[in-house]
Short mmCIF file of C-alpha atoms in Angstrom, two decimals:
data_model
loop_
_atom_site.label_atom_id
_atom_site.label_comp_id
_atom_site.label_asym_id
_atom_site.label_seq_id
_atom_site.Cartn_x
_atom_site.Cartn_y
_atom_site.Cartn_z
CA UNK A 524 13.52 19.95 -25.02
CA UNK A 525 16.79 20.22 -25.74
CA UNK A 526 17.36 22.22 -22.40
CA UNK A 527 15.57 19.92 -20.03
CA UNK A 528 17.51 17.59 -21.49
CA UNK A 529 20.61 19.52 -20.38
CA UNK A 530 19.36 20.63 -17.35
CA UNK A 531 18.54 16.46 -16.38
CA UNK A 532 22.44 15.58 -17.40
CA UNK A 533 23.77 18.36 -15.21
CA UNK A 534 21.55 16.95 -12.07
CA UNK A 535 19.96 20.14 -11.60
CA UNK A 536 16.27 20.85 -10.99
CA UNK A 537 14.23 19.39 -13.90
CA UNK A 538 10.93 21.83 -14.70
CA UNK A 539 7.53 21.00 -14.33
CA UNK A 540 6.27 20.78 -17.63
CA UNK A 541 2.58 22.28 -17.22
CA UNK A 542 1.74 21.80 -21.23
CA UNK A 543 2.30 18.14 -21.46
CA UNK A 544 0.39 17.11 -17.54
CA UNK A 545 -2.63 19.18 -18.65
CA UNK A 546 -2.13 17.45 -22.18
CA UNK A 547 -1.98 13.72 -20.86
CA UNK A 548 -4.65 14.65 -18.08
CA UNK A 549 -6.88 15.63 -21.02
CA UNK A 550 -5.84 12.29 -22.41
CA UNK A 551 -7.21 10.46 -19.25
CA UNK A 552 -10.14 12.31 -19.52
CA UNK A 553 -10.95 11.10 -22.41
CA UNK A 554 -10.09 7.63 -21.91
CA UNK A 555 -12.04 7.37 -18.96
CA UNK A 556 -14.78 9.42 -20.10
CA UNK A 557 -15.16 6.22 -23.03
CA UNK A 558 -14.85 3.64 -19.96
CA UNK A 559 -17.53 5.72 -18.16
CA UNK A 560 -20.60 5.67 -20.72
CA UNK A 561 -20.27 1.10 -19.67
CA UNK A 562 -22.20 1.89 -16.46
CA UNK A 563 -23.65 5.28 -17.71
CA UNK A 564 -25.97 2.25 -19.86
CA UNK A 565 -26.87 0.16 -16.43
CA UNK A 566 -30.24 1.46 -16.09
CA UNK A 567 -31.05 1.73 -19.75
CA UNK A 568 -30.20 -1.73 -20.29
CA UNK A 569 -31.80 -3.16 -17.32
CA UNK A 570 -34.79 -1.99 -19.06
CA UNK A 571 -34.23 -2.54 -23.06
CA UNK A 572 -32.21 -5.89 -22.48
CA UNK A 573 -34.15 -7.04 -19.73
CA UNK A 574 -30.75 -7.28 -17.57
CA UNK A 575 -30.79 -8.89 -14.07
CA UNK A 576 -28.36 -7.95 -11.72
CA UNK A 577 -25.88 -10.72 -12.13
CA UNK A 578 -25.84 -9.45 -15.80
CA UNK A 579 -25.04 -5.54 -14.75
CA UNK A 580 -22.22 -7.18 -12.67
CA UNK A 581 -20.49 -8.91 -15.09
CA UNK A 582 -20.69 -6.34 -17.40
CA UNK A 583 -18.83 -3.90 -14.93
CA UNK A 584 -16.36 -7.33 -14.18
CA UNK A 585 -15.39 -7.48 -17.97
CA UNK A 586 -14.73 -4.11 -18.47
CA UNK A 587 -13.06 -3.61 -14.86
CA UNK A 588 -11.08 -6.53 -15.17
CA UNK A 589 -9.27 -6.41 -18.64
CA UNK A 590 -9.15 -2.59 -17.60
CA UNK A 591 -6.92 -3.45 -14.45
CA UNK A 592 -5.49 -6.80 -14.97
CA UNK A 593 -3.70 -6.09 -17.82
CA UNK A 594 -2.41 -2.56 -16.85
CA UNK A 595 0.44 -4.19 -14.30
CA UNK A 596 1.04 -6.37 -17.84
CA UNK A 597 1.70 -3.36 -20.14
CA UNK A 598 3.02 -1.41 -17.54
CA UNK A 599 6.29 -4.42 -17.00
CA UNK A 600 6.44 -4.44 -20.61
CA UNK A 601 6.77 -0.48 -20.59
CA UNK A 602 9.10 -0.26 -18.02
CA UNK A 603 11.76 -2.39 -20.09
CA UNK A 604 10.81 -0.80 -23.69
CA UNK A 605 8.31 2.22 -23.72
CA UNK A 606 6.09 2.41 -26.52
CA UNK A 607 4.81 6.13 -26.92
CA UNK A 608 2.67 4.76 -29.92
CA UNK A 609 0.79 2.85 -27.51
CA UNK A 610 -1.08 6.17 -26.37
CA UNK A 611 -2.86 6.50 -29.33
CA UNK A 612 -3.16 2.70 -30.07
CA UNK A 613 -5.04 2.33 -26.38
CA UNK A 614 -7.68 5.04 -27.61
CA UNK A 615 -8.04 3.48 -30.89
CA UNK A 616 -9.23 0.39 -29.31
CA UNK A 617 -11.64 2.17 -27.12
CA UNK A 618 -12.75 2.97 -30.06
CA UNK A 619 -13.31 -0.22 -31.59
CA UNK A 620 -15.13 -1.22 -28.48
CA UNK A 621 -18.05 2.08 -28.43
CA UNK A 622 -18.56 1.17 -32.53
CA UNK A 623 -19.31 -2.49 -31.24
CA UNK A 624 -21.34 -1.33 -27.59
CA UNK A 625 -23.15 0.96 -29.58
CA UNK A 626 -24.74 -1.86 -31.93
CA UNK A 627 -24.40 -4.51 -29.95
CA UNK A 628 -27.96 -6.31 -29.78
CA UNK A 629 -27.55 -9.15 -26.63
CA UNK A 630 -25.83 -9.38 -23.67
CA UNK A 631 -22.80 -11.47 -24.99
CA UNK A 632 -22.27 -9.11 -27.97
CA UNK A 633 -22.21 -6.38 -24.99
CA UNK A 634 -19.01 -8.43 -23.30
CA UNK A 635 -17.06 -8.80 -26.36
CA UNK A 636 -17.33 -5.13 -27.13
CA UNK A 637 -16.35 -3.78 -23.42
CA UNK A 638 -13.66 -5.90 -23.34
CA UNK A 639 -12.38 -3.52 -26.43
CA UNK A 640 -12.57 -1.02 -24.22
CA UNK A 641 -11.45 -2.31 -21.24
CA UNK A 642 -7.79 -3.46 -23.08
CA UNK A 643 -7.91 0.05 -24.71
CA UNK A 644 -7.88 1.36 -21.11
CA UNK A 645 -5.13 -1.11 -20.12
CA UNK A 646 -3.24 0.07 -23.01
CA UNK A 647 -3.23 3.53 -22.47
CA UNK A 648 -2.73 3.97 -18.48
CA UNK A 649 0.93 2.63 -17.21
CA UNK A 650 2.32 5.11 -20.46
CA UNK A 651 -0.15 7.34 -19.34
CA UNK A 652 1.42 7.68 -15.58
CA UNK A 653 4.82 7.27 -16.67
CA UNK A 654 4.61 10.39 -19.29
CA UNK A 655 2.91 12.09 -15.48
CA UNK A 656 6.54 10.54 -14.01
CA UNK A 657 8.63 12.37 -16.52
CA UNK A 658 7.03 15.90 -16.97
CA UNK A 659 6.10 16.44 -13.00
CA UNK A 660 9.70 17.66 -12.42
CA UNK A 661 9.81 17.55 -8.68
CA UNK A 662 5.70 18.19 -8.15
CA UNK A 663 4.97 14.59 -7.85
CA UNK A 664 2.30 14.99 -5.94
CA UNK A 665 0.32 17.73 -8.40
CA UNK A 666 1.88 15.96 -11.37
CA UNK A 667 -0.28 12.94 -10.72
CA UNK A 668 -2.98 15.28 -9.31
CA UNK A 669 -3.49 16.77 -12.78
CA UNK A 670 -3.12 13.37 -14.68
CA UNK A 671 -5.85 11.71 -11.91
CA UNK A 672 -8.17 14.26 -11.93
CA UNK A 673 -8.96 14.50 -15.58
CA UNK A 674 -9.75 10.60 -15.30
CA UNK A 675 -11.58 11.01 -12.38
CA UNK A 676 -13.65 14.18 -13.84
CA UNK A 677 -14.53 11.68 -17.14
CA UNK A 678 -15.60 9.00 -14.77
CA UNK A 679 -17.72 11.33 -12.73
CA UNK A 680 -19.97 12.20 -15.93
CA UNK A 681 -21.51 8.59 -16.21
CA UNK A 682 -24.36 10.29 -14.67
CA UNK A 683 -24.48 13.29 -17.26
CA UNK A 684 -24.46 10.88 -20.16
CA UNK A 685 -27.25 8.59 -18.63
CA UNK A 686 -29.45 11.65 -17.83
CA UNK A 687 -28.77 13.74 -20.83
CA UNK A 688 -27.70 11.37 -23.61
CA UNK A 689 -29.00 7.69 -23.45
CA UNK A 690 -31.94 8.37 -21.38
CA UNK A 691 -33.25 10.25 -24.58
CA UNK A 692 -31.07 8.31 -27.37
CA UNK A 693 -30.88 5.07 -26.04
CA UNK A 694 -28.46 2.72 -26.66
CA UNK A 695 -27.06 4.63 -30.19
CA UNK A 696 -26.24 7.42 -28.25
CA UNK A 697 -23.16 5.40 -27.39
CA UNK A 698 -22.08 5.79 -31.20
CA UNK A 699 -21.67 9.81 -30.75
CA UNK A 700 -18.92 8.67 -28.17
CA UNK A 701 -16.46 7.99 -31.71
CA UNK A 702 -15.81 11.70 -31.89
CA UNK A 703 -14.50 12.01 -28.47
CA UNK A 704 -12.15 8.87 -28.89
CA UNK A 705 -11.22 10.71 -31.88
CA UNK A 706 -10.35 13.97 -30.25
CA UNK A 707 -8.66 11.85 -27.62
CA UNK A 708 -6.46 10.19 -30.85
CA UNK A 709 -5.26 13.49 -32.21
CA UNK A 710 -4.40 14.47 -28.76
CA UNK A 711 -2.06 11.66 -27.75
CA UNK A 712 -0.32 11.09 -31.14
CA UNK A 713 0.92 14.83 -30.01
CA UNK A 714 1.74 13.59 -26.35
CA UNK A 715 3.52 10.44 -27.95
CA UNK A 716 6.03 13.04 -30.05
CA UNK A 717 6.73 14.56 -27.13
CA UNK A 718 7.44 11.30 -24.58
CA UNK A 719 9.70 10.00 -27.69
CA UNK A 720 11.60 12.85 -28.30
CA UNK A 721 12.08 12.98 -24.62
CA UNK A 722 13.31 9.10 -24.63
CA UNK A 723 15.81 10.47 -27.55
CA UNK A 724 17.41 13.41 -25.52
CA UNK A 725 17.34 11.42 -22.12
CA UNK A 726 19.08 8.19 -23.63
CA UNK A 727 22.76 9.07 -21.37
CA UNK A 728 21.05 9.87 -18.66
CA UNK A 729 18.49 6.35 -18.90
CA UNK A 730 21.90 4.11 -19.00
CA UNK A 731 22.78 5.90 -15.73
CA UNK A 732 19.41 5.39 -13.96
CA UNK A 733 19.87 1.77 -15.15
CA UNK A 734 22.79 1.20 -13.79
CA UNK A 735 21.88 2.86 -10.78
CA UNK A 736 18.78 1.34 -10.24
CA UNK A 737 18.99 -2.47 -12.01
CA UNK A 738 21.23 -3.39 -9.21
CA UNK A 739 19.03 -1.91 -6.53
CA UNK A 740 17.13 -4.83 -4.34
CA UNK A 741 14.03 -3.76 -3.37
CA UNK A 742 13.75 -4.11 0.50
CA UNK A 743 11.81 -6.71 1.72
CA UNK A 744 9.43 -4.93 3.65
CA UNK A 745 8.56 -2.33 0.53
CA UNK A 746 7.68 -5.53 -0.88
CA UNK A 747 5.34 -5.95 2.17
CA UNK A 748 4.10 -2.45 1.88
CA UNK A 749 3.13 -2.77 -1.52
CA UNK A 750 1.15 -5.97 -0.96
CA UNK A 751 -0.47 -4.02 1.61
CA UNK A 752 -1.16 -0.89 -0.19
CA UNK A 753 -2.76 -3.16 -3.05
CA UNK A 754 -5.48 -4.64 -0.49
CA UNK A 755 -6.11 -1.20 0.79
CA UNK A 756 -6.93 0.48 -2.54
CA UNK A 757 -8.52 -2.97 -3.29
CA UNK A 758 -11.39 -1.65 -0.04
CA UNK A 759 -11.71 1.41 -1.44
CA UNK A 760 -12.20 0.00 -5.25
CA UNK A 761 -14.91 -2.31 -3.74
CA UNK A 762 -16.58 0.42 -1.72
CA UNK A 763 -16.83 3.37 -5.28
CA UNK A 764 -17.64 -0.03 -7.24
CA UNK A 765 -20.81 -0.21 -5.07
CA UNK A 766 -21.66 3.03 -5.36
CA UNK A 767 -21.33 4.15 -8.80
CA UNK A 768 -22.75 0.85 -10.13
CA UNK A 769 -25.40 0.01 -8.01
CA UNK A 770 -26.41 2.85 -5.50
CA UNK A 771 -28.92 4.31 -8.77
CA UNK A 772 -30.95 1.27 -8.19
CA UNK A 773 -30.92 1.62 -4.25
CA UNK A 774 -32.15 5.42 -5.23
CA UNK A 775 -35.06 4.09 -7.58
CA UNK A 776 -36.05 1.25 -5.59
CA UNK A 777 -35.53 2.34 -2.08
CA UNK A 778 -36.53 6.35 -2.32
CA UNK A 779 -38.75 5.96 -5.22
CA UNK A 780 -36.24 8.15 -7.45
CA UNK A 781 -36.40 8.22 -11.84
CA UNK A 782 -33.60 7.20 -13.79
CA UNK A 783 -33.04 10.91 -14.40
CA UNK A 784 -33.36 12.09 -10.85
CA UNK A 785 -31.08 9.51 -9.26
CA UNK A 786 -27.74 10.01 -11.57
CA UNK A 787 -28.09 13.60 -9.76
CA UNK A 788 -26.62 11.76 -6.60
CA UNK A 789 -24.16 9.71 -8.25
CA UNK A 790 -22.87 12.83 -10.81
CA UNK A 791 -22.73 14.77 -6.55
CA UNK A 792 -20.44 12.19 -5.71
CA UNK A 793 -18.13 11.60 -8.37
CA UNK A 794 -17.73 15.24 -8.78
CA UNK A 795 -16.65 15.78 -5.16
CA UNK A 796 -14.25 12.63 -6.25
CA UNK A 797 -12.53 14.97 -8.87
CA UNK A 798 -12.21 17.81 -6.25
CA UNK A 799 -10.78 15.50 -3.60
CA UNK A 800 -8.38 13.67 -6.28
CA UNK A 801 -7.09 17.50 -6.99
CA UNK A 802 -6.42 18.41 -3.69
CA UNK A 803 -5.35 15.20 -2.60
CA UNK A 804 -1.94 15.27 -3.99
CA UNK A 805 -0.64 19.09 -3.05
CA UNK A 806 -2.17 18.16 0.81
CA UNK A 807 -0.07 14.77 0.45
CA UNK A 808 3.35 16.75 -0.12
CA UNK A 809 2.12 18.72 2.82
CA UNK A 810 1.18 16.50 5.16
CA UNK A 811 2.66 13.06 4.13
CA UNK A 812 1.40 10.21 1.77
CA UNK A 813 0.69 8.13 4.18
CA UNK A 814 -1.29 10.06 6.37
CA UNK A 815 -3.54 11.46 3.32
CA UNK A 816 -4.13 7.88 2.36
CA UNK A 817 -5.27 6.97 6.40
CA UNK A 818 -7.64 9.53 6.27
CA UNK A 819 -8.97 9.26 3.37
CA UNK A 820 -10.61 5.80 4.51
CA UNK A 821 -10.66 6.26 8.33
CA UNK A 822 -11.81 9.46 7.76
CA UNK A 823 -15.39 8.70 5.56
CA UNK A 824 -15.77 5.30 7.38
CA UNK A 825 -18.46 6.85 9.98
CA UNK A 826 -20.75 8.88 7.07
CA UNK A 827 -20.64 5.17 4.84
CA UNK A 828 -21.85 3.40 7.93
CA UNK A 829 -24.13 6.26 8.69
CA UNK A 830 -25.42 6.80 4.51
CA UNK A 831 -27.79 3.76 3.80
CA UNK A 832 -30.29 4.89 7.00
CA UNK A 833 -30.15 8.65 6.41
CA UNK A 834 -33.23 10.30 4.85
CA UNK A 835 -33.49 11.60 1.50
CA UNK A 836 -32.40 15.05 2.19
CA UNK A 837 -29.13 14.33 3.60
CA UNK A 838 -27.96 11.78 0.83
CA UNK A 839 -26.59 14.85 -1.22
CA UNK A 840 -24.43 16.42 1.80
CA UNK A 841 -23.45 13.41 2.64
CA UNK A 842 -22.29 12.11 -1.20
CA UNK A 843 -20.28 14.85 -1.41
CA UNK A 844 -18.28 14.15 1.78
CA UNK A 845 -17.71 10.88 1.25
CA UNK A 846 -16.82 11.66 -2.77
CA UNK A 847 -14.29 14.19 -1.29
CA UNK A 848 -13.08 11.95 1.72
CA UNK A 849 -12.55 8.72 0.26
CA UNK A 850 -10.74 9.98 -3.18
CA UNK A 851 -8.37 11.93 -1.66
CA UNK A 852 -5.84 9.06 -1.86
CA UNK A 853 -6.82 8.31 -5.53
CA UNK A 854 -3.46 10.41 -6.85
CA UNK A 855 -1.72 9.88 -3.65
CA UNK A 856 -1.26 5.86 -3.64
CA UNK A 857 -0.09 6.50 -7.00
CA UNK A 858 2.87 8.36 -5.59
CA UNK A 859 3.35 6.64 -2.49
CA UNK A 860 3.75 3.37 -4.30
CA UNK A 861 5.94 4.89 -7.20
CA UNK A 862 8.59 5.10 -4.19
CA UNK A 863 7.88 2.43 -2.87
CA UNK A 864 9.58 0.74 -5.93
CA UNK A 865 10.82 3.81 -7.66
CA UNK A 866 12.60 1.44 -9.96
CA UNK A 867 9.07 0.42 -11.37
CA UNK A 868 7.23 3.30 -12.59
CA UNK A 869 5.44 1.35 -14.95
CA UNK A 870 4.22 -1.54 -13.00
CA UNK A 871 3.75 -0.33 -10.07
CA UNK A 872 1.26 2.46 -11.46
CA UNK A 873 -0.69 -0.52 -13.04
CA UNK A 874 -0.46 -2.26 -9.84
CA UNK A 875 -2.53 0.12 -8.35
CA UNK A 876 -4.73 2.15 -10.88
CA UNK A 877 -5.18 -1.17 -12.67
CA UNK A 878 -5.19 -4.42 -10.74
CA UNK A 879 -6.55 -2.57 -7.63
CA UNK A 880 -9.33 -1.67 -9.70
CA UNK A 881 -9.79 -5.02 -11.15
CA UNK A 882 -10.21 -6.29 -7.65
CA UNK A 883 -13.30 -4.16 -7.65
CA UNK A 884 -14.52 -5.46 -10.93
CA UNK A 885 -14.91 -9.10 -9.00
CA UNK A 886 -16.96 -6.94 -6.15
CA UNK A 887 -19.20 -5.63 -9.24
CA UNK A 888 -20.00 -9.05 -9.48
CA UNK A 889 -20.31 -10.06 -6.04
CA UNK A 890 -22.79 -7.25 -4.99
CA UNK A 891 -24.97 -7.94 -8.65
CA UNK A 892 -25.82 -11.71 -7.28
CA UNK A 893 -26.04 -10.65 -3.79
CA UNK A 894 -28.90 -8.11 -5.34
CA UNK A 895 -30.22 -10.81 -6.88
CA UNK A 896 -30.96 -13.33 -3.67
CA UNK A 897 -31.02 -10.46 -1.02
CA UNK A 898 -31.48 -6.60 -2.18
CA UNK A 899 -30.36 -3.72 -3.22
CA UNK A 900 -30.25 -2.34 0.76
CA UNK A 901 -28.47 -5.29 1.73
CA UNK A 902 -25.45 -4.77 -0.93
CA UNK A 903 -25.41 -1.06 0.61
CA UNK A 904 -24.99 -2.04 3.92
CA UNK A 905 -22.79 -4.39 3.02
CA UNK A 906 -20.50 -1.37 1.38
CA UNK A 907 -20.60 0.76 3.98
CA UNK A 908 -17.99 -1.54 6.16
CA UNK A 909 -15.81 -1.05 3.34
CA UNK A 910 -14.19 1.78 4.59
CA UNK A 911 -13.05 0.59 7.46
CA UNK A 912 -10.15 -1.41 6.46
CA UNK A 913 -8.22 1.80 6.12
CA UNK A 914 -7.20 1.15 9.90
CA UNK A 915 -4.85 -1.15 7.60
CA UNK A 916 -2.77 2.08 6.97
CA UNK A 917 -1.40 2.42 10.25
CA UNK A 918 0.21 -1.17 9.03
CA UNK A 919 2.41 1.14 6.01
CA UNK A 920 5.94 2.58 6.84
CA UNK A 921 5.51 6.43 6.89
CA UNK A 922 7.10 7.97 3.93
CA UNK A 923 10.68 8.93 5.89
CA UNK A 924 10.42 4.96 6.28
CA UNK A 925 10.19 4.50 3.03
CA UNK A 926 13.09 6.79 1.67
CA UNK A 927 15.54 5.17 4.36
CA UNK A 928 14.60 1.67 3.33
CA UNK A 929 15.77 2.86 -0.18
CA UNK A 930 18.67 4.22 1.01
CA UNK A 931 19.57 1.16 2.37
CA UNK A 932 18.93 -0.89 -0.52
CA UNK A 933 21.21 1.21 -2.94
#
């Protein structure tokens, strides 16, 4: 430690630190494995509970929102004192909320208990991406490639749990859940050593980057950017909000798919979401940010428009594509709006994982009442436009842009 530590004060290359990414990506995959078993329960508590629609959708709204909202919140507060302990603290409360899910016997018990988990989420992401920020060393891109992906892999086993776990189990399957919050504990007290010893040995070279950056003004059209970027991820929040929550019901209703059979589809495309959240961030140092972020939109706009018509056969092919197509940004935006404001680690990485997100949360709702008074088809076809506001991107400075306007600013 006490050599990066060195190494940073000299203003030579700081190392990638391999142990702690894979260690905090773990982390995220644990969080968001806990956030993933609140729609893994949709279609067993459209059944038990007798849930409409409009119920499913606030349900996803509660947890989404205090998920996302808050992040920006924690991730301000972070930026001007980091809390390492709040790593472990976030999971905790996840906890809290899978004890309460688990034995929760009404709809409004339900609420209470995923908005546990949805604060434990806020809790534990900004610190989560900033502990990304400090180990990547100058692998930005993979940094937040390994930290995204092991969210994006928990996420993309809502299907597994429906099909293997609460199918079977029910609703107290949700209860054997505890042990992976507690693995996910353990886990991040070790990360939180580690991010304060590293807030110890890199206290010198903090009052520098403080008084380097505090008097930096951000350029008004970053400021612009950001806004921008924010409505963009915003599209793409809606359009994975309509799939993962409600495509299972377009399955069962529309193809005449089980319960079982149809979280095949969704597990196809939120798996191809962890592959293209991987790759997305080594192809973004490649290529550019901005031009992974336009295709990643642009680029799976025709199969979205194309998916709600296609037959049977050519849903799976055609998951997969649009998994790997549209998630390819996931890490990038990340990275692309961490330099935006590079000043604003915290927040900004809130900003989008988190608030983003919540602005899918109110499209959860949105598409449960339009189920309701329309149909399920209907809230598909209404998704499949989603995509296209990625023509948006050509709106964002390209990232030489963005390191002049910096410049400039210093």
């Amino acid at each position: 430690m006490a050599v990066i530590a060195k190494k940073q004060a000299h203003g030579t290359g700081i190392p990638t630190i391999y142990g702690i990414l894979f260690a905090i990506g773990a982390g995220h995959f644990f969080n968001d494995s806990i956030q993933a078993v609140v729609p893994a329960m949709f279609p067993i508590l459209e059944k038990t509970l007798s849930l409409s629609y409009s119920q499913i959708g606030w349900i996803a709204f509660v947890v989404n929102m205090t998920s996302s909202v808050m992040q920006p919140v924690f991730g301000l507060y972070a930026d001007k004192r980091p809390r390492p302990f709040l790593l472990p603290l976030g999971m905790f409360m996840s906890m809290l909320g899978l004890i309460g899910f688990g034995l929760s016997p009404n709809f409004y018990i339900i609420l209470c208990s995923v908005f546990f988990i949805g604060i434990g989420s806020a809790v534990f992401h900004p610190e989560g991406s900033r502990v990304a920020y400090m180990a990547a060393g100058e692998k930005r891109g993979l940094a937040q490639s390994i930290y995204q992906v092991g969210g994006n892999f928990g996420q993309s086993l809502a299907p597994v749990f429906t099909a293997l776990i609460f199918y079977p189990f029910g609703q107290k399957g949700i209860l054997s859940f505890t042990f992976v919050a507690a693995m996910g504990i353990i886990l991040l007290i070790f990360v939180s050593k580690w991010y304060k010893q590293q807030i110890s040995f890199g206290a010198q070279i903090k009052k520098k980057i403080v008084a380097s950056t505090t008097k930096q003004r951000i350029h008004p059209k970053l400021i612009g950017a950001m806004i921008l970027l924010v409505f963009i991820v915003f599209a793409r929040s809606w359009y994975s909000a309509g799939i993962s929550n409600f495509y299972q019901f377009y399955l069962i209703e529309d193809y005449g798919i089980s319960i079982q059979g149809a979280q095949i589809y969704i597990f196809i495309f939120m798996i191809a979401g962890v592959i293209g959240t991987f790759l997305g961030g080594p192809l973004a140092d490649r290529f550019g940010k901005r031009n992974i972020i336009l295709f990643s939109l642009v680029g799976a706009a025709p199969l979205a428009m194309m998916l709600p018509y296609v037959p049977l056969f050519l849903v799976i092919p055609m998951f997969f594509l649009i998994g790997f197509i549209i998630t390819s940004s996931f890490s990038v935006t990340v990275v692309y709006a961490q330099e935006l404001m590079p000043n604003k680690i915290g927040m900004v990485s809130g900003l989008i994982v988190g608030l983003a997100f919540g602005m899918g949360a109110i499209g959860s709702v949105l598409y449960g009442n339009l189920a309701d008074f329309f149909s399920i088809k209907f809230v598909m076809i209404l998704c499949s436009f989603l995509p296209l506001l990625g023509l948006l991107t050509f709106l964002l400075p390209k990232d030489e842009k963005v390191r002049e306007m910096n410049e400039q600013t210093r």
